[in-house]
mmCIF file of C-alpha atoms and ligand atoms in Angstrom:
data_model
loop_
_atom_site.group_PDB
_atom_site.id
_atom_site.type_symbol
_atom_site.label_atom_id
_atom_site.label_comp_id
_atom_site.label_asym_id
_atom_site.label_seq_id
_atom_site.Cartn_x
_atom_site.Cartn_y
_atom_site.Cartn_z
ATOM 1 C CA MET A 1 0.000 0.000 0.000
ATOM 2 C CA LEU A 2 2.668 2.491 1.101
ATOM 3 C CA GLU A 3 4.852 1.154 -1.689
ATOM 4 C CA ILE A 4 2.243 2.062 -4.312
ATOM 5 C CA LEU A 5 1.886 5.528 -2.794
ATOM 6 C CA VAL A 6 5.634 6.155 -2.923
ATOM 7 C CA GLU A 7 5.778 4.756 -6.466
ATOM 8 C CA ALA A 8 2.910 7.025 -7.526
ATOM 9 C CA ILE A 9 4.460 10.198 -6.093
ATOM 10 C CA TRP A 10 7.912 9.311 -7.463
ATOM 11 C CA PHE A 11 6.405 8.827 -10.912
ATOM 12 C CA ILE A 12 4.370 12.059 -11.037
ATOM 13 C CA LEU A 13 6.844 14.261 -9.102
ATOM 14 C CA PRO A 14 8.084 16.282 -12.136
ATOM 15 C CA ALA A 15 4.462 17.201 -12.946
ATOM 16 C CA TYR A 16 3.855 18.283 -9.314
ATOM 17 C CA LEU A 17 6.930 20.501 -9.280
ATOM 18 C CA ALA A 18 6.207 21.912 -12.732
ATOM 19 C CA ASN A 19 2.748 22.878 -11.534
ATOM 20 C CA GLY A 20 3.827 24.233 -8.132
ATOM 21 C CA THR A 21 6.901 26.229 -9.120
ATOM 22 C CA PRO A 22 5.012 29.070 -10.894
ATOM 23 C CA VAL A 23 3.286 29.947 -7.600
ATOM 24 C CA ILE A 24 6.738 31.002 -6.338
ATOM 25 C CA LEU A 25 8.654 31.941 -9.499
ATOM 26 C CA GLY A 26 5.791 32.972 -11.810
ATOM 27 C CA GLY A 27 4.538 36.454 -12.625
ATOM 28 C CA GLY A 28 5.401 39.044 -15.228
ATOM 29 C CA PRO A 29 4.074 39.209 -18.791
ATOM 30 C CA PRO A 30 1.039 36.959 -19.371
ATOM 31 C CA ILE A 31 1.194 34.359 -22.149
ATOM 32 C CA ASP A 32 -1.940 35.749 -23.784
ATOM 33 C CA GLY A 33 -0.344 39.198 -23.996
ATOM 34 C CA GLY A 34 -3.333 40.656 -22.150
ATOM 35 C CA LYS A 35 -5.553 39.918 -25.143
ATOM 36 C CA LYS A 36 -9.231 39.054 -25.047
ATOM 37 C CA PHE A 37 -11.000 36.205 -26.824
ATOM 38 C CA SER A 38 -14.039 36.776 -29.068
ATOM 39 C CA ASP A 39 -16.300 36.288 -26.023
ATOM 40 C CA GLY A 40 -14.823 39.420 -24.418
ATOM 41 C CA ASN A 41 -13.005 37.529 -21.653
ATOM 42 C CA ARG A 42 -9.238 37.160 -21.459
ATOM 43 C CA ILE A 43 -7.812 34.314 -23.545
ATOM 44 C CA LEU A 44 -5.959 32.848 -20.520
ATOM 45 C CA GLY A 45 -5.691 35.616 -17.916
ATOM 46 C CA ASN A 46 -2.879 37.067 -15.814
ATOM 47 C CA GLY A 47 -2.412 33.788 -13.909
ATOM 48 C CA LYS A 48 -0.630 32.178 -16.887
ATOM 49 C CA THR A 49 2.757 33.804 -17.428
ATOM 50 C CA PHE A 50 5.856 33.015 -19.488
ATOM 51 C CA ARG A 51 8.003 33.055 -16.367
ATOM 52 C CA GLY A 52 5.687 30.542 -14.684
ATOM 53 C CA LEU A 53 5.728 28.288 -17.731
ATOM 54 C CA ILE A 54 9.512 28.355 -18.230
ATOM 55 C CA SER A 55 10.398 28.087 -14.534
ATOM 56 C CA GLY A 56 7.862 25.284 -14.007
ATOM 57 C CA ILE A 57 9.138 23.179 -16.894
ATOM 58 C CA SER A 58 12.758 23.844 -15.864
ATOM 59 C CA ILE A 59 12.257 22.736 -12.265
ATOM 60 C CA GLY A 60 10.206 19.701 -13.370
ATOM 61 C CA VAL A 61 12.956 18.676 -15.767
ATOM 62 C CA LEU A 62 15.630 19.317 -13.124
ATOM 63 C CA ILE A 63 13.942 17.045 -10.585
ATOM 64 C CA GLY A 64 13.612 14.436 -13.358
ATOM 65 C CA LEU A 65 17.337 14.669 -13.950
ATOM 66 C CA ILE A 66 18.009 14.151 -10.239
ATOM 67 C CA GLN A 67 15.584 11.191 -10.163
ATOM 68 C CA THR A 68 17.150 9.603 -13.240
ATOM 69 C CA PHE A 69 20.696 9.826 -11.915
ATOM 70 C CA SER A 70 19.909 8.897 -8.305
ATOM 71 C CA LEU A 71 17.427 6.057 -7.841
ATOM 72 C CA GLY A 72 16.270 6.047 -11.450
ATOM 73 C CA ARG A 73 12.752 6.714 -12.657
ATOM 74 C CA PRO A 74 10.339 5.010 -15.079
ATOM 75 C CA GLY A 75 10.827 6.403 -18.561
ATOM 76 C CA GLY A 76 13.931 8.234 -17.418
ATOM 77 C CA PHE A 77 14.680 11.810 -18.260
ATOM 78 C CA THR A 78 12.405 11.819 -21.342
ATOM 79 C CA ALA A 79 9.427 10.962 -19.149
ATOM 80 C CA ALA A 80 10.237 13.855 -16.812
ATOM 81 C CA ILE A 81 10.298 16.301 -19.725
ATOM 82 C CA LEU A 82 6.950 15.030 -21.026
ATOM 83 C CA LEU A 83 5.382 15.073 -17.541
ATOM 84 C CA SER A 84 6.471 18.691 -17.012
ATOM 85 C CA ILE A 85 5.336 19.957 -20.409
ATOM 86 C CA GLY A 86 2.092 17.969 -20.196
ATOM 87 C CA ALA A 87 1.305 19.332 -16.735
ATOM 88 C CA LEU A 88 1.692 22.986 -17.679
ATOM 89 C CA THR A 89 -0.019 22.558 -21.060
ATOM 90 C CA ALA A 90 -3.042 21.092 -19.298
ATOM 91 C CA ASP A 91 -2.915 23.933 -16.751
ATOM 92 C CA ILE A 92 -3.075 26.439 -19.633
ATOM 93 C CA ILE A 93 -5.907 24.526 -21.323
ATOM 94 C CA GLY A 94 -7.692 24.514 -17.958
ATOM 95 C CA SER A 95 -7.443 28.306 -17.725
ATOM 96 C CA PHE A 96 -8.602 28.692 -21.326
ATOM 97 C CA LEU A 97 -11.707 26.629 -20.525
ATOM 98 C CA LYS A 98 -12.330 28.539 -17.281
ATOM 99 C CA ARG A 99 -12.231 31.877 -19.130
ATOM 100 C CA ARG A 100 -14.615 30.535 -21.818
ATOM 101 C CA ALA A 101 -16.990 29.581 -19.011
ATOM 102 C CA GLY A 102 -16.725 33.161 -17.702
ATOM 103 C CA ILE A 103 -14.843 32.127 -14.552
ATOM 104 C CA GLN A 104 -12.447 34.809 -13.305
ATOM 105 C CA ARG A 105 -8.741 34.194 -12.830
ATOM 106 C CA GLY A 106 -8.092 32.553 -9.474
ATOM 107 C CA SER A 107 -11.680 31.387 -8.943
ATOM 108 C CA PRO A 108 -11.646 27.708 -8.084
ATOM 109 C CA VAL A 109 -13.099 24.927 -10.201
ATOM 110 C CA PRO A 110 -12.880 21.854 -7.964
ATOM 111 C CA GLY A 111 -11.689 18.847 -9.908
ATOM 112 C CA LEU A 112 -10.250 20.739 -12.863
ATOM 113 C CA ASP A 113 -7.780 22.771 -10.755
ATOM 114 C CA GLN A 114 -6.550 19.736 -8.823
ATOM 115 C CA LEU A 115 -6.335 17.188 -11.614
ATOM 116 C CA ASP A 116 -5.745 18.938 -14.954
ATOM 117 C CA PHE A 117 -1.966 18.979 -14.594
ATOM 118 C CA ALA A 118 -1.720 15.344 -13.432
ATOM 119 C CA ILE A 119 -3.927 14.113 -16.276
ATOM 120 C CA GLY A 120 -2.028 16.283 -18.784
ATOM 121 C CA GLY A 121 1.287 14.886 -17.583
ATOM 122 C CA LEU A 122 0.046 11.300 -17.712
ATOM 123 C CA LEU A 123 -1.416 11.751 -21.204
ATOM 124 C CA LEU A 124 1.732 13.219 -22.690
ATOM 125 C CA VAL A 125 4.012 10.644 -21.049
ATOM 126 C CA SER A 126 1.766 7.697 -21.934
ATOM 127 C CA PRO A 127 3.362 6.932 -25.343
ATOM 128 C CA VAL A 128 6.709 6.509 -23.545
ATOM 129 C CA VAL A 129 5.754 4.917 -20.237
ATOM 130 C CA LEU A 130 2.694 4.410 -18.062
ATOM 131 C CA PRO A 131 2.805 3.122 -14.490
ATOM 132 C CA LYS A 132 0.790 0.076 -13.387
ATOM 133 C CA TRP A 133 -2.947 0.784 -13.271
ATOM 134 C CA GLU A 134 -2.887 0.696 -9.426
ATOM 135 C CA THR A 135 -0.211 3.383 -9.458
ATOM 136 C CA THR A 136 -2.109 5.501 -11.987
ATOM 137 C CA LEU A 137 -5.264 5.222 -9.899
ATOM 138 C CA THR A 138 -3.318 6.187 -6.774
ATOM 139 C CA ILE A 139 -1.961 9.270 -8.580
ATOM 140 C CA LEU A 140 -5.489 10.337 -9.524
ATOM 141 C CA LEU A 141 -6.756 9.789 -5.967
ATOM 142 C CA VAL A 142 -3.965 11.421 -3.948
ATOM 143 C CA THR A 143 -3.169 14.353 -6.268
ATOM 144 C CA PRO A 144 -6.259 16.391 -5.287
ATOM 145 C CA LEU A 145 -5.475 15.851 -1.592
ATOM 146 C CA ILE A 146 -1.827 16.878 -1.977
ATOM 147 C CA HIS A 147 -2.838 19.851 -4.129
ATOM 148 C CA VAL A 148 -5.325 21.126 -1.559
ATOM 149 C CA GLY A 149 -2.752 20.665 1.223
ATOM 150 C CA MET A 150 0.024 22.419 -0.687
ATOM 151 C CA ASN A 151 -2.234 25.328 -1.629
ATOM 152 C CA TYR A 152 -3.216 25.798 1.997
ATOM 153 C CA ILE A 153 0.454 25.868 3.006
ATOM 154 C CA SER A 154 1.228 28.329 0.155
ATOM 155 C CA TYR A 155 -1.603 30.541 1.393
ATOM 156 C CA LYS A 156 -0.323 30.436 4.967
ATOM 157 C CA LEU A 157 3.153 31.370 3.692
ATOM 158 C CA ASN A 158 1.598 34.302 1.788
ATOM 159 C CA LEU A 159 2.625 32.813 -1.569
ATOM 160 C CA LYS A 160 -1.003 32.613 -2.673
ATOM 161 C CA SER A 161 -3.871 35.006 -2.069
ATOM 162 C CA GLU A 162 -6.516 32.281 -1.830
ATOM 163 C CA PRO A 163 -6.285 29.105 0.263
ATOM 164 C CA TYR A 164 -7.335 26.927 -2.725
HETATM 165 N N1 CTP B 1 1.437 30.909 -12.610
HETATM 166 C C1 CTP B 1 2.203 31.563 -13.577
HETATM 167 N N2 CTP B 1 2.335 31.019 -14.830
HETATM 168 C C2 CTP B 1 1.759 29.839 -15.143
HETATM 169 C C3 CTP B 1 0.987 29.152 -14.183
HETATM 170 C C4 CTP B 1 0.847 29.723 -12.927
HETATM 171 O O1 CTP B 1 2.763 32.632 -13.313
HETATM 172 N N3 CTP B 1 1.934 29.340 -16.392
HETATM 173 C C5 CTP B 1 1.345 31.500 -11.257
HETATM 174 C C6 CTP B 1 0.372 32.667 -11.213
HETATM 175 O O2 CTP B 1 0.879 33.619 -10.313
HETATM 176 C C7 CTP B 1 -0.877 32.016 -10.667
HETATM 177 C C8 CTP B 1 -0.317 30.980 -9.701
HETATM 178 O O3 CTP B 1 0.880 30.547 -10.329
HETATM 179 O O4 CTP B 1 -1.718 32.939 -10.031
HETATM 180 C C9 CTP B 1 -1.243 29.818 -9.417
HETATM 181 O O5 CTP B 1 -1.544 29.121 -10.606
HETATM 182 P P1 CTP B 1 -3.036 28.724 -10.974
HETATM 183 O O6 CTP B 1 -3.789 28.325 -9.766
HETATM 184 O O7 CTP B 1 -2.944 27.755 -12.098
HETATM 185 O O8 CTP B 1 -3.600 30.111 -11.584
HETATM 186 P P2 CTP B 1 -4.823 31.028 -11.131
HETATM 187 O O9 CTP B 1 -4.294 32.350 -10.689
HETATM 188 O O10 CTP B 1 -5.727 30.290 -10.224
HETATM 189 O O11 CTP B 1 -5.558 31.315 -12.511
HETATM 190 P P3 CTP B 1 -6.637 30.410 -13.300
HETATM 191 O O12 CTP B 1 -7.989 30.849 -12.825
HETATM 192 O O13 CTP B 1 -6.375 30.782 -14.719
HETATM 193 O O14 CTP B 1 -6.331 28.976 -13.012
HETATM 194 MG MG1 MG B 2 -5.859 28.538 -9.201
#
């Protein structure tokens, strides 16, 4: 049981770090250039920045490098790159969909906010490597819990303005 949990977190770790890093290192010019979509709402919003994207992918890839050359990781370094890019691509798609639904930047959408990046990472890495189905299921079950916990800690540390 504990073994599956450790396996799950070890596998998805680059996606977690890619998604969490922008909270600390993000900010600056938004990816959508401040532009609006045809519906009058922002394309992505100020919460999706170049600095967040680049720093997130870099840290995700870096942790993948450390994993690969320490204990090793399924799919190796390539998997870490795909997990990081997949996580932040899904995060951007998530924001695009939120804006199309008229939801303001930072407003929570339970489910989407906690799982988009994990699903995006898993999808992009799947052609290279997928963990056992028990491990995949564990990732999908524990990610929302970890995400909620980490956001609460970020809020308490004044890194985030909302506790979610
Ligand atoms: N962030 C960033 N660049 C990214 C992703 C995130 O700079 N590509 C930073 C932003 O400061 C953002 C914070 O990380 O506010 C938290 O990310 P997230 O919860 O995904 O963004 P929200 O502000 O909630 O915006 P949205 O409603 O679009 O999800
Ligand atoms: Mg958010």
